Coordinates of C-alpha atoms and ligand atoms in Angstrom, one line a residue:
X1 CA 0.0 0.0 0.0
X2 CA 1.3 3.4 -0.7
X3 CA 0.7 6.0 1.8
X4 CA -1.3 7.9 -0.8
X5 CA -3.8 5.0 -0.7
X6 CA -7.4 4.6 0.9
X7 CA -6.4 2.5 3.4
X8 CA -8.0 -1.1 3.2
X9 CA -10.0 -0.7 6.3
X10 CA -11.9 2.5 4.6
X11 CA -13.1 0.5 1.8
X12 CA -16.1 -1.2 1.2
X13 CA -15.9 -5.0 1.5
X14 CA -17.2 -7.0 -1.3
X15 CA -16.8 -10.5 -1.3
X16 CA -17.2 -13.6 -3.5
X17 CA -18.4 -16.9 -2.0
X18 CA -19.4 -20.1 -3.8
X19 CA -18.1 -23.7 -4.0
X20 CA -14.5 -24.3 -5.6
X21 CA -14.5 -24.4 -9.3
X22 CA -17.8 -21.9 -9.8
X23 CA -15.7 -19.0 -11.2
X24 CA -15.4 -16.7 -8.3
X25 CA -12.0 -15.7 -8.9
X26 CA -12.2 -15.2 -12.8
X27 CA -15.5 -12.9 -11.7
X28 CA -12.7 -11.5 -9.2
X29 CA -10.4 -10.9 -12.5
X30 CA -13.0 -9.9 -14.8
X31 CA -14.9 -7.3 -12.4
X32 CA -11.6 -5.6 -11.3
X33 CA -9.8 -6.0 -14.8
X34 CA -6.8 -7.6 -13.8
X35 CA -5.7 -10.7 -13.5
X36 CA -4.5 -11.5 -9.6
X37 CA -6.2 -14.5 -8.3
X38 CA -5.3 -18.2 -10.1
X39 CA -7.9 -19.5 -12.3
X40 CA -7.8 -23.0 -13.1
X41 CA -10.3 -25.8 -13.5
X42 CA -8.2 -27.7 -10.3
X43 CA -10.7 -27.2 -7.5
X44 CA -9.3 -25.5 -4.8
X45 CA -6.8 -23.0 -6.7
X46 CA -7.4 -20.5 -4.8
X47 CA -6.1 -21.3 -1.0
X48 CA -6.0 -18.1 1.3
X49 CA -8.2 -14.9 0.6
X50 CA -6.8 -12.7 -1.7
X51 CA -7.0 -8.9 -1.4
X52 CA -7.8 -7.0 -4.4
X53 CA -8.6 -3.2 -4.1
X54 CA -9.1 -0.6 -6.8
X55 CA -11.5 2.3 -7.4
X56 CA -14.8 0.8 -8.6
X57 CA -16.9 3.9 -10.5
X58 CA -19.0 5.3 -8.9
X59 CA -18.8 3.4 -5.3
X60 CA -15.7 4.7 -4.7
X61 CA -12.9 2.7 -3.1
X62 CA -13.1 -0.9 -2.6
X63 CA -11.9 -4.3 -2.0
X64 CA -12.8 -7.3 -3.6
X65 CA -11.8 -10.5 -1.4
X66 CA -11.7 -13.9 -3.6
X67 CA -12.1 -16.6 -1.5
X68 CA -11.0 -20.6 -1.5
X69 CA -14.9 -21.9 -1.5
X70 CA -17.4 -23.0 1.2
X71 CA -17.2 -27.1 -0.2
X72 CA -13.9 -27.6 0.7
X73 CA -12.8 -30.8 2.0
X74 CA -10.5 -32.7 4.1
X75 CA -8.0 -31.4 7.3
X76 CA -6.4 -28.3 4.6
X77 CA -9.6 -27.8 3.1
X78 CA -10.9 -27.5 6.9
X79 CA -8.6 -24.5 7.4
X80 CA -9.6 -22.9 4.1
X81 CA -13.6 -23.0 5.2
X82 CA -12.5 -21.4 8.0
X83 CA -10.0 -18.3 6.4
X84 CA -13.4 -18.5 4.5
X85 CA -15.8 -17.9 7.1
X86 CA -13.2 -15.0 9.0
X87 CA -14.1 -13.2 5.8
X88 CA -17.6 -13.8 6.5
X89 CA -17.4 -10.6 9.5
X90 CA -15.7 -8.0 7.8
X91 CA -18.0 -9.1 4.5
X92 CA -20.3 -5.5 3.5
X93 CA -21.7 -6.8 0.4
X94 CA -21.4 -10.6 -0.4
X95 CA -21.5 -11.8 -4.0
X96 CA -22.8 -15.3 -3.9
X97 CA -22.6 -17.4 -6.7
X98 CA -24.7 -19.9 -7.8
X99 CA -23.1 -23.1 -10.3
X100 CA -25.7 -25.9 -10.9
X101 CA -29.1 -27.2 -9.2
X102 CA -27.5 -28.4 -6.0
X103 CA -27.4 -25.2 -4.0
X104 CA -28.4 -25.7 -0.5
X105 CA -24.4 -24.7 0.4
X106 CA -24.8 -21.5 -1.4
X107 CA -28.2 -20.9 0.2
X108 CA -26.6 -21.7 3.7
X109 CA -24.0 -19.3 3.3
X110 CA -26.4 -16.4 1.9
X111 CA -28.5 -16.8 4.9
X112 CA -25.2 -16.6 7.3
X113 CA -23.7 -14.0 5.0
X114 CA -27.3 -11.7 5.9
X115 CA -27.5 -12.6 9.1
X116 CA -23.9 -11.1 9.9
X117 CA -25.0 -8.3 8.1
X118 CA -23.8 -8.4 4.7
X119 CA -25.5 -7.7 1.6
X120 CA -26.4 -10.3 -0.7
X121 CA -26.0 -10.2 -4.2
X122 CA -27.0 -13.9 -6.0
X123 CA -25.4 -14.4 -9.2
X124 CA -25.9 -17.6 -11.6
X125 CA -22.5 -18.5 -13.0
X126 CA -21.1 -19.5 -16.3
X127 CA -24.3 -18.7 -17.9
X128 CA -22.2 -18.9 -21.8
X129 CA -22.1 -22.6 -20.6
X130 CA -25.7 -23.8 -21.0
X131 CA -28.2 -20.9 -21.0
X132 CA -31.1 -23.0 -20.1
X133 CA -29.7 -24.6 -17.3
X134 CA -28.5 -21.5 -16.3
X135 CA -32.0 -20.1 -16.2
X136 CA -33.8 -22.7 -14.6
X137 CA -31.2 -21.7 -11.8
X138 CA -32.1 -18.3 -11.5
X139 CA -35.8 -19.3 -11.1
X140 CA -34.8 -22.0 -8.6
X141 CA -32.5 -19.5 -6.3
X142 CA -35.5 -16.7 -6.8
X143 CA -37.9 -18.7 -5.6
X144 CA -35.8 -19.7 -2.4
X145 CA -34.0 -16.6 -2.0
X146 CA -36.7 -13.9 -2.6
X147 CA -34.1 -12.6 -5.0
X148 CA -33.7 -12.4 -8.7
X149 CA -29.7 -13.6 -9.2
X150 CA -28.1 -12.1 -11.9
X151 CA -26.7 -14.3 -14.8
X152 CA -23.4 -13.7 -15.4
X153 CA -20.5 -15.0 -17.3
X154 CA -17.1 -14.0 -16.0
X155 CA -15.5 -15.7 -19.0
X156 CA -17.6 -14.2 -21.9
X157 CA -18.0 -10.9 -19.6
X158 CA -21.5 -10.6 -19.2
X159 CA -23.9 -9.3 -16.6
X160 CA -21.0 -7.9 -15.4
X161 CA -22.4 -4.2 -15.6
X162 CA -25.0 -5.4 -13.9
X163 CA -23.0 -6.9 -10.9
X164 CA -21.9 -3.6 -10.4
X165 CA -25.0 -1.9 -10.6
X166 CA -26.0 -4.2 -7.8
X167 CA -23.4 -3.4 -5.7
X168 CA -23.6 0.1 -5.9
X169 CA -27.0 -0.3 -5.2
X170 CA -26.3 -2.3 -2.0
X171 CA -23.9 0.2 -0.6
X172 CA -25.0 0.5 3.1
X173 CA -26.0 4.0 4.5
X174 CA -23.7 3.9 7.5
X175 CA -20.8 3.1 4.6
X176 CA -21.9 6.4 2.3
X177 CA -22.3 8.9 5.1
X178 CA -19.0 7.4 7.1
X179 CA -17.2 10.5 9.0
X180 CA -15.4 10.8 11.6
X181 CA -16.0 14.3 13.5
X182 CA -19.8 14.4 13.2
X183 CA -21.1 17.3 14.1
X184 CA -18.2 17.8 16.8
X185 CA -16.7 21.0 14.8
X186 CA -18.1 23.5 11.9
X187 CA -16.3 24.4 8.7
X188 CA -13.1 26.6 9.3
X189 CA -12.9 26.6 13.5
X190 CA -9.9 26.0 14.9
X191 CA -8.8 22.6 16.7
X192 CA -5.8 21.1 18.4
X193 CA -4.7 17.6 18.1
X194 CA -2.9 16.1 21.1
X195 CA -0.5 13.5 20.0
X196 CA 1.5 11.7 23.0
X197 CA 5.5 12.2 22.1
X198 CA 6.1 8.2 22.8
X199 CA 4.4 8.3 19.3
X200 CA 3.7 4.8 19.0
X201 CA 3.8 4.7 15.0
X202 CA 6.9 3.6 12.6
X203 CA 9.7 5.9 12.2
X204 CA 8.5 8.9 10.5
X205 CA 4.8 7.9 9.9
X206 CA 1.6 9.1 12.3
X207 CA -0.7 6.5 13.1
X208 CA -3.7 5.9 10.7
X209 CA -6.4 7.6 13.6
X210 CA -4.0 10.9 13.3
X211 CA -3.4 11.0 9.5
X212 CA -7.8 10.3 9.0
X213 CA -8.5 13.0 11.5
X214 CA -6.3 15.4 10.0
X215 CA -7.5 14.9 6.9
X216 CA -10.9 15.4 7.4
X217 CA -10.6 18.8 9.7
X218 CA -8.3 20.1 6.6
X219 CA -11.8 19.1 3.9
X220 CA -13.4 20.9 6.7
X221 CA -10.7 23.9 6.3
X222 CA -10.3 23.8 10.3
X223 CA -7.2 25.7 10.8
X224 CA -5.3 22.4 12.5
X225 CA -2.5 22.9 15.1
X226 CA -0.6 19.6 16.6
X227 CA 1.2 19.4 19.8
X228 CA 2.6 16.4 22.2
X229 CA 1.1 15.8 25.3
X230 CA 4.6 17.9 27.2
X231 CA 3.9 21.0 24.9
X232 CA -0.2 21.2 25.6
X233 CA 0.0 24.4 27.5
X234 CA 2.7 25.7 25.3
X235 CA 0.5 24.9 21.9
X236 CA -2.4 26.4 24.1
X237 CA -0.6 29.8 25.2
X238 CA 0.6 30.1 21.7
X239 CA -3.3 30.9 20.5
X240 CA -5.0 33.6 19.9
X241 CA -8.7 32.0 21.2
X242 CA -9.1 28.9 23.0
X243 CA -9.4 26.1 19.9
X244 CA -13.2 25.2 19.4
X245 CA -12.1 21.3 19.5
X246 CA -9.4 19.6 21.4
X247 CA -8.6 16.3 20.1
X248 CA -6.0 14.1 22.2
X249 CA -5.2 11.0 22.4
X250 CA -6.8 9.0 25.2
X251 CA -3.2 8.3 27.2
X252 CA -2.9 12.0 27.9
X253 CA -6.8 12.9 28.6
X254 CA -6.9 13.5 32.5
X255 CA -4.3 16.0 32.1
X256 CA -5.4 17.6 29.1
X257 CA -9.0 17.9 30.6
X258 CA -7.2 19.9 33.9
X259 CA -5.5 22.2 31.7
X260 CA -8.0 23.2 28.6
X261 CA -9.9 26.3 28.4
X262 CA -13.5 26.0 29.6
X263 CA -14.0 26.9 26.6
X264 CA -12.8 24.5 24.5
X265 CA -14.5 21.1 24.0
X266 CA -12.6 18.1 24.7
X267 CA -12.9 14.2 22.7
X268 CA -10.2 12.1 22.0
X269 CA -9.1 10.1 18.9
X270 CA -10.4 6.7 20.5
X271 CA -13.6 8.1 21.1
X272 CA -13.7 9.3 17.6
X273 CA -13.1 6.1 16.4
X274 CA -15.1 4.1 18.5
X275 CA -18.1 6.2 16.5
X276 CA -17.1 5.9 13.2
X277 CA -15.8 1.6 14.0
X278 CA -18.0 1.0 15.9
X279 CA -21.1 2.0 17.9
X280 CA -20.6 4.6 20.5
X281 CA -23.3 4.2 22.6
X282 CA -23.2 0.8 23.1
X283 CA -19.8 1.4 23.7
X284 CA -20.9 4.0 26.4
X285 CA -23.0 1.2 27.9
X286 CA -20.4 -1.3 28.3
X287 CA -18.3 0.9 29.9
X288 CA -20.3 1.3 32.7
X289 CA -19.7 -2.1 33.2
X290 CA -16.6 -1.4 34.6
X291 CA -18.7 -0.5 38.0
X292 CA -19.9 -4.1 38.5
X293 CA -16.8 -5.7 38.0
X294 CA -15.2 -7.8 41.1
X295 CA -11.6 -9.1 42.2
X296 CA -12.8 -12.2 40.2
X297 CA -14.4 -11.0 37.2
X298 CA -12.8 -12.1 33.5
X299 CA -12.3 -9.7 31.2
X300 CA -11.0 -9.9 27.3
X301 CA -8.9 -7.1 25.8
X302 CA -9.6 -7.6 21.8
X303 CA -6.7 -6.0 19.7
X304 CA -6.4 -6.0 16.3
X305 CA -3.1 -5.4 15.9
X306 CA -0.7 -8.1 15.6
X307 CA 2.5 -5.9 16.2
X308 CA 5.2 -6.9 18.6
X309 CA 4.0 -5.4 22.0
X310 CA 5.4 -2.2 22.7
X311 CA 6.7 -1.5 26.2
X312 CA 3.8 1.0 27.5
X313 CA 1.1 -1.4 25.4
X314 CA -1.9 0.2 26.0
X315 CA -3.8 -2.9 25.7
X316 CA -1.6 -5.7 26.9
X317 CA -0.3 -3.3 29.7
X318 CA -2.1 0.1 30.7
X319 CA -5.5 -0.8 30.7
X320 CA -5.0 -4.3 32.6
X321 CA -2.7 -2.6 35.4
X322 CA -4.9 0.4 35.7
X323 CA -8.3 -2.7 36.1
X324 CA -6.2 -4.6 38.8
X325 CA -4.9 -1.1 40.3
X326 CA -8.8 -1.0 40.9
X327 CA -10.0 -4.3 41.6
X328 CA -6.9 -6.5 42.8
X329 CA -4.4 -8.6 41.1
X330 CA -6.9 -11.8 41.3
X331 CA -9.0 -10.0 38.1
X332 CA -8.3 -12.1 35.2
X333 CA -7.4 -10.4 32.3
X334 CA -7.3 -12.4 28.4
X335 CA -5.9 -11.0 25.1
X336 CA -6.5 -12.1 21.8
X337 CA -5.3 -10.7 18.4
X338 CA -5.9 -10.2 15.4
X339 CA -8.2 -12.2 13.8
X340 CA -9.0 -14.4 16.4
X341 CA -11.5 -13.8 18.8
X342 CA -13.0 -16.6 21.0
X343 CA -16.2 -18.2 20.5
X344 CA -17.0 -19.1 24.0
X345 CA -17.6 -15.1 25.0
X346 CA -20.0 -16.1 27.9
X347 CA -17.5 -16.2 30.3
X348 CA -16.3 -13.0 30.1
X349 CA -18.1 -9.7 32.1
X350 CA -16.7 -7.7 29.8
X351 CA -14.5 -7.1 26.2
X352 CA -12.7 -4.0 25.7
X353 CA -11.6 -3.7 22.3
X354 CA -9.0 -1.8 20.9
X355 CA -9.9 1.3 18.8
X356 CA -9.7 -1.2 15.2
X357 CA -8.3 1.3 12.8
X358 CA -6.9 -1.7 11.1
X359 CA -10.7 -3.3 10.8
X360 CA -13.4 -2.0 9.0
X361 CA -16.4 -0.9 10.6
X362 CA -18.1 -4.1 9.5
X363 CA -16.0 -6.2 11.1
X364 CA -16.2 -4.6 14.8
X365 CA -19.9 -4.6 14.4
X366 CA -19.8 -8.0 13.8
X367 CA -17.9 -8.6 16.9
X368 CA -20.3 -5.9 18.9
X369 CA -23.0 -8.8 17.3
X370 CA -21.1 -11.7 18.9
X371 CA -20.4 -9.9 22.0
X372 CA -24.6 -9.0 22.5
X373 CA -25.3 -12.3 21.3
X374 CA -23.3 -13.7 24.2
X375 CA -24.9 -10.9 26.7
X376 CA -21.2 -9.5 27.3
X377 CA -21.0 -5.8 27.3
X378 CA -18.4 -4.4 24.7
X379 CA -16.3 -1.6 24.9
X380 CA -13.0 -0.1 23.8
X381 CA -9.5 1.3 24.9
X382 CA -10.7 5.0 24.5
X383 CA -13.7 4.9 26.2
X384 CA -12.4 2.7 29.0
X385 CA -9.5 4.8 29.8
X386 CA -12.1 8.0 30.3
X387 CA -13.9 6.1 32.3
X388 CA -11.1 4.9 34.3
X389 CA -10.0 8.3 34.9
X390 CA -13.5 9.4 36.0
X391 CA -14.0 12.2 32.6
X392 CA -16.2 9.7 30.7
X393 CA -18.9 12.1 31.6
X394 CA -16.9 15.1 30.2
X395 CA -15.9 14.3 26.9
X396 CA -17.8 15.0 24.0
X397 CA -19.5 11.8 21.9
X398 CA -19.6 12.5 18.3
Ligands
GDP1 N1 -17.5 -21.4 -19.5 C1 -17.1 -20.7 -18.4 N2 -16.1 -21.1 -17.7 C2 -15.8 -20.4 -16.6 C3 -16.5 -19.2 -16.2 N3 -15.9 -18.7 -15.1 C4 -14.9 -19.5 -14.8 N4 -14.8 -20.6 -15.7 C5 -13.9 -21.7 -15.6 O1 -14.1 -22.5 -14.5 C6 -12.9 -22.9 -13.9 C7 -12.8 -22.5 -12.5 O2 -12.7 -21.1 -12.4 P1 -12.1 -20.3 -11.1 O3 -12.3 -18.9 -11.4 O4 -10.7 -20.8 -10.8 O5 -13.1 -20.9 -10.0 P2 -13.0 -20.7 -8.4 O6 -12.5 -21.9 -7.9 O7 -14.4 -20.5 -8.0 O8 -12.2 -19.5 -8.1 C8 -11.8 -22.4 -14.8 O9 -11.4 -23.4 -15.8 C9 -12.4 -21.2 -15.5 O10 -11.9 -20.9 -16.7 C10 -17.5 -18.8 -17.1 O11 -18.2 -17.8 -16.9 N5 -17.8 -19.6 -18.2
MG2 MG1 -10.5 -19.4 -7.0

């Protein structure tokens, strides 16, 4: 990725599911023009996901993900269902396509595929093949689905355009009208970022959070001024008027909250982002959570990061000293990473999750999903650390 890229996690998701051999990833080649996933007429070519993103006119940016097939069999072909359903969460609109009369896998997967909150878009494949075959399994699928699938052939390139109609048609709301300030600040005010000077990002880089945020106050023609945490009163002094908007990150809040202008309202980047990956209220909720826990309560820290863990890890080591500081060493605190996140949630009282700017919003919602569906309240780093420190209460919620 160059830095000049949308990142991956602000695209939409599209992905193709269907057994092996039903021409997802020539549909992956032929939508995006370019040839990057195997083809071949060996079933089970096509082994982990593969990434593709481009600019698709007029959605905007997006990732296709070709995937190695819901039929797969034996121990490896095991693994691949399951790299297969991980794509399932972070899945915002799932082309599913249909090959032959036997289709209760494909319907199994379109009803899984919906209920984690994808959009479905049926299509019939290799329709040049035998077009009446191909028909009766459009009227087959419409009458179980509710759904006309589209006929395509991703060899001969047709019903392609109208793939794409569907999925720009299928763009979610939430996706289209995806910001990150909200109505926290009005065109051209003036706001100051608060960035902590152990910057935890790689040598001359700002994390992804910072470079967003900055981005969007600057469309917003917000005259933007950034400090660390040791120059806040400094940056502050050096103004003319208090800033309408501070903006720090959540390590430094308590002491940015003593010092800022009455003035000036106060959020931090985690909060931000908890909004616009997540859902902030139910975030909100689960933080009060925090109240009931007990010296033998479980809690899991979700992060998405797999880096190396830094010394002053927020996750692996802020938050969990500053839960025992509270409620005694015997508190069990978990971690997982990445992709992985346990099925057996029940046990926990609570998840705190970290603030996912590597995920896309779809796929923290889903876990949000999991975590309600398990009657564990969610919430995440930002939010937790304010309420730690007592200023949940005084920090603004986009
Ligand atoms: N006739 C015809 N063959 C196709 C079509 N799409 C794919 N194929 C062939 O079907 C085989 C499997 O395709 P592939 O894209 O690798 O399937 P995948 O396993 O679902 O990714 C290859 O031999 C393709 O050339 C199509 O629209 N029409
Ligand atoms: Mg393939």
């Amino acid at each position: 990725m160059s830095l000049n890229d949308t990142p991956r996690a602000n695209r939409l998701h599209i992905g193709i599911f269907g057994k092996r051999n039903s021409g997802k990833s020539t549909l992956v080649n032929a939508l995006t023009g370019q040839k990057l996933s195997v083809v071949s007429d060996q079933p089970g070519t096509t082994t982990d996901p593969v990434f593709k993103s481009m600019e698709l006119h007029p959605v905007g940016p997006v990732v296709f993900i070709d995937t190695a097939g819901f039929d797969d069999e034996g121990q490896l072909g095991q693994l691949r269902v399951d790299k297969t359903r991980e794509i399932m969460d972070k899945t915002d609109i799932a082309i599913v396509v249909f090959d032959g009369m036997d289709f209760h896998k494909e319907l199994e997967w379109a009803g899984q595929l919906e209920k984690a909150g994808a959009a479905v878009i049926p299509v019939v494949g290799k329709a040049d093949l035998d077009k009446a075959q191909a028909e009766a399994v459009k009227e087959a699928v419409k009458r179980e689905l509710n759904m006309e699938p589209i006929l395509i052939s991703a060899l001969a390139k047709t019903g392609l355009d109208q793939v794409k109609a569907a999925i720009e048609a299928a763009v979610p709301e939430d996706f289209k009208r995806q910001k990150i300030l909200g109505d926290l600040v009005g065109d051209g005010q003036l706001v100051l970022l608060v960035m902590p000077q152990d910057i935890q990002a790689p040598k001359g880089r700002l994390i992804l959070p910072q470079v967003q945020t900055i981005r969007e106050l600057l469309d917003k023609r917000c005259v933007t001024v950034c400090t660390t945490a040791d120059q806040f009163a400094f940056g502050l002094a050096a103004l003319k008027e208090p800033p309408a908007l501070i903006i720090t990150d959540s390590q430094c809040f308590k002491r940015v909250y003593e010092q800022k202008p009455s003035a000036s309202r106060l959020t931090s980047f985690s909060v931000l982002f908890a909004a616009y990956k997540g859902d902030i209220d139910t975030f909100a909720e689960g933080a009060e959570a925090i109240d009931r826990l007990t010296p033998s309560s479980k809690v899991l820290i979700a992060e998405a990061c797999t880096h190396a863990p830094l010394e002053e890890d927020i996750g692996r080591v802020k938050i969990p000293r500053l839960l025992r500081k509270r409620f005694g060493e015997s508190l069990q605190v978990d971690l997982c990473a990445g992709n992985d996140f346990p099925r057996d949630l029940e046990s926990y009282d609570l998840i705190i999750h970290c603030g996912a700017c590597m995920f896309n919003r779809r796929h923290v919602l889903s876990r949000i999903a999991k975590a309600k569906d398990a009657g564990v309240p969610i919430t995440n780093y930002g939010i937790t650390i304010a309420k730690l420190s007592g200023i949940l209460d005084k920090i603004q919620l986009p």
